[in-house]
XYZ file of C-alpha atoms in Angstrom:
216
model
C -11.582 -28.386 3.377
C -14.045 -31.053 2.296
C -17.395 -31.043 4.020
C -21.070 -31.537 3.337
C -23.135 -28.370 3.316
C -26.219 -28.519 5.519
C -29.030 -26.037 5.943
C -29.864 -25.194 9.544
C -33.424 -24.011 10.123
C -34.057 -21.645 13.024
C -37.558 -21.471 14.466
C -39.191 -18.017 14.690
C -39.378 -18.350 18.468
C -35.588 -18.788 18.597
C -35.055 -15.669 16.482
C -37.241 -13.452 18.642
C -34.761 -12.838 21.517
C -32.060 -11.794 19.067
C -34.436 -9.443 17.280
C -35.438 -7.901 20.595
C -31.780 -7.417 21.541
C -31.059 -5.889 18.130
C -33.959 -3.440 18.405
C -32.992 -2.573 21.989
C -29.408 -1.933 20.974
C -30.533 0.224 18.060
C -32.812 2.252 20.326
C -30.062 2.794 22.898
C -27.650 3.802 20.158
C -30.123 6.356 18.784
C -30.791 7.735 22.272
C -27.069 8.085 22.931
C -26.498 9.799 19.590
C -29.217 12.344 20.417
C -28.263 13.024 24.033
C -24.449 12.894 23.838
C -23.471 13.278 20.167
C -19.896 14.185 21.123
C -19.354 10.562 22.215
C -20.827 9.045 19.063
C -17.574 8.886 17.111
C -15.646 7.420 20.038
C -18.212 4.671 20.634
C -18.340 3.808 16.942
C -14.548 3.597 16.828
C -14.479 1.403 19.936
C -17.088 -1.015 18.585
C -15.594 -1.044 15.105
C -12.042 -1.641 16.290
C -13.102 -4.462 18.607
C -14.860 -6.220 15.713
C -11.897 -5.417 13.457
C -9.558 -7.111 15.936
C -11.629 -10.306 16.109
C -11.927 -10.450 12.302
C -8.209 -9.844 11.753
C -7.358 -12.395 14.442
C -9.501 -14.957 12.615
C -7.668 -14.107 9.411
C -4.333 -14.637 11.171
C -5.539 -18.024 12.377
C -6.451 -19.072 8.826
C -3.213 -17.711 7.383
C -1.111 -19.595 9.919
C -3.191 -22.742 9.307
C -2.436 -22.581 5.577
C 1.177 -21.423 5.758
C 2.107 -24.111 8.310
C 0.372 -26.807 6.217
C -1.645 -27.750 9.266
C -4.626 -30.074 8.996
C -5.895 -30.359 12.575
C -7.987 -27.174 12.348
C -9.674 -28.060 9.051
C -12.723 -29.558 10.748
C -13.671 -26.228 12.323
C -12.149 -23.834 9.794
C -15.597 -22.407 9.089
C -15.550 -20.767 12.542
C -12.575 -18.428 11.937
C -13.908 -17.874 8.423
C -17.155 -16.666 9.978
C -15.171 -14.299 12.215
C -13.424 -12.890 9.159
C -16.879 -12.310 7.678
C -17.507 -9.437 10.102
C -14.559 -7.467 8.668
C -16.686 -5.335 6.275
C -19.080 -4.410 9.102
C -16.152 -3.489 11.352
C -14.640 -1.277 8.666
C -18.001 0.410 8.080
C -18.228 1.227 11.796
C -14.725 2.708 11.720
C -15.681 4.719 8.632
C -18.790 5.959 10.457
C -16.563 7.014 13.367
C -14.400 9.013 10.954
C -17.443 10.667 9.383
C -19.245 11.550 12.620
C -16.410 12.401 14.983
C -13.007 12.610 13.310
C -12.343 16.192 14.403
C -13.201 15.318 18.009
C -11.286 12.037 18.049
C -8.115 13.224 16.341
C -6.883 16.605 17.616
C -4.178 16.760 14.962
C -6.889 17.378 12.337
C -7.310 20.915 13.675
C -3.981 21.306 15.462
C -1.649 20.468 12.609
C 0.652 23.324 13.536
C 1.592 21.505 16.763
C 3.122 18.602 14.811
C 6.500 18.817 13.124
C 8.711 16.776 10.836
C 7.662 13.345 9.618
C 4.705 13.147 12.005
C 3.159 16.269 10.474
C 3.405 14.704 7.011
C 2.176 11.281 8.124
C -0.864 12.713 9.909
C -1.974 14.978 7.101
C -5.742 14.406 6.532
C -5.518 13.412 2.877
C -2.726 10.893 3.446
C -4.459 9.516 6.569
C -7.749 8.725 4.834
C -6.003 7.407 1.709
C -4.049 4.952 3.859
C -7.241 3.863 5.624
C -8.810 3.025 2.253
C -5.710 1.056 1.224
C -5.689 -0.893 4.503
C -9.359 -1.822 4.062
C -8.885 -2.882 0.445
C -5.860 -5.094 1.163
C -7.514 -6.899 4.073
C -10.858 -7.422 2.321
C -9.214 -8.752 -0.853
C -7.054 -11.239 1.068
C -9.978 -12.351 3.231
C -12.249 -12.753 0.209
C -9.635 -14.771 -1.687
C -9.068 -17.192 1.209
C -12.801 -17.697 1.740
C -13.470 -18.127 -1.973
C -10.835 -20.840 -2.302
C -12.129 -22.680 0.747
C -15.687 -22.784 -0.605
C -14.505 -23.746 -4.095
C -12.610 -26.731 -2.702
C -15.818 -28.010 -1.108
C -17.384 -28.074 -4.563
C -14.623 -29.524 -6.756
C -12.216 -31.111 -4.199
C -9.265 -29.697 -6.155
C -6.055 -29.682 -4.034
C -4.851 -26.672 -6.036
C -7.062 -24.515 -3.799
C -4.991 -25.604 -0.814
C -1.795 -24.560 -2.605
C -3.263 -21.142 -3.389
C -4.442 -20.889 0.216
C -0.867 -21.436 1.408
C 0.349 -18.688 -0.904
C -2.358 -16.282 0.247
C -1.715 -17.179 3.889
C 1.987 -16.436 3.538
C 1.171 -13.167 1.750
C -1.144 -12.109 4.551
C 1.399 -12.934 7.265
C 3.773 -10.452 5.599
C 1.598 -7.822 3.921
C -1.393 -8.110 6.240
C 0.766 -7.824 9.348
C 2.302 -4.640 7.983
C -1.163 -3.226 7.253
C -2.572 -4.101 10.691
C 0.523 -2.637 12.364
C 0.124 0.670 10.533
C -3.654 0.744 11.051
C -3.193 0.481 14.825
C -0.841 3.467 14.709
C -3.196 5.524 12.554
C -6.580 4.718 14.071
C -5.692 4.287 17.756
C -2.258 5.630 18.670
C -2.873 8.924 16.848
C -5.754 9.628 19.249
C -2.864 10.977 21.346
C -0.607 12.353 18.595
C 2.210 13.474 20.905
C 2.614 10.027 22.461
C 4.154 7.104 20.602
C 5.376 3.557 21.110
C 7.216 1.368 18.623
C 5.649 -1.713 20.276
C 2.083 -0.446 19.978
C 1.406 -2.487 16.844
C 2.710 -5.661 18.487
C 0.429 -5.160 21.488
C -2.515 -4.679 19.147
C -1.703 -7.840 17.233
C -1.530 -9.807 20.490
C -4.944 -8.478 21.511
C -6.472 -9.237 18.104
C -5.161 -12.789 18.001
C -6.076 -13.755 21.565
C -9.551 -12.258 21.115
C -10.056 -14.360 17.989
C -8.803 -17.497 19.735
C -11.264 -16.898 22.558
C -14.095 -16.422 20.054
C -13.108 -19.559 18.117
C-alpha cells in the first residue's frame, strides 16, 4: 500500500462526548462488578470474544486480500488493519474473564470427574491455559507482521513487502484458521462441556468474518 500519511486533529469539544461515554461505561462496569460479581466473568468473556471476532475477521480480510493478490481493497486497507489493532485488548478482556470467573464459567474446572476419555485430557486446566497462550501468541505475531510490512511499504515502496504479505496471508489462512477453530471450542463451546458440535468452529468463523465486513 502506498499512501501519504496525514495527521488528523480532533478538537477538544469533539472528544468530550467520547470521554463522557467512556467514564459512564467504566462507572457502570464498576457498579455491576460490585453488585453482581458472579456475572463479571461472563460479561468480560462476552465483550472480549465479540472484539476478538471483529479483530480476527479483519485479519481474515487482510489475509485473503494478500493471498488472492487483490488490489481493489488497497485504498481502504487501513480500516481492517485498525480492526486487527483491537486484538490485544480483546485478548486482555478474555484473560480478565479467566482470572475473575473461570470457575463459574467453566464447570469442568471443578467437575473434572464427570469428563472421561479425550475430553478429560483436553479440558485439563494446565493444558487449557497453555493453549490459550499459544493461540494469543500466534494471532498477535501474524497480525503484527502483516501490519509492520504494510507500514514499511509506505516508507520505502519496496514490492518485497507485498510478497511477504502474501506469504503471511497464506500462513494465516491455514495456521490462523486452525487456531481460531480451536479457540472457539475452548473458550465458548466448553462453557457446556457435555455438548459438542463439529461445525461450531465454522459457525464462529462465519460470525467473525461477517461482523468484520459490517464494521469495515
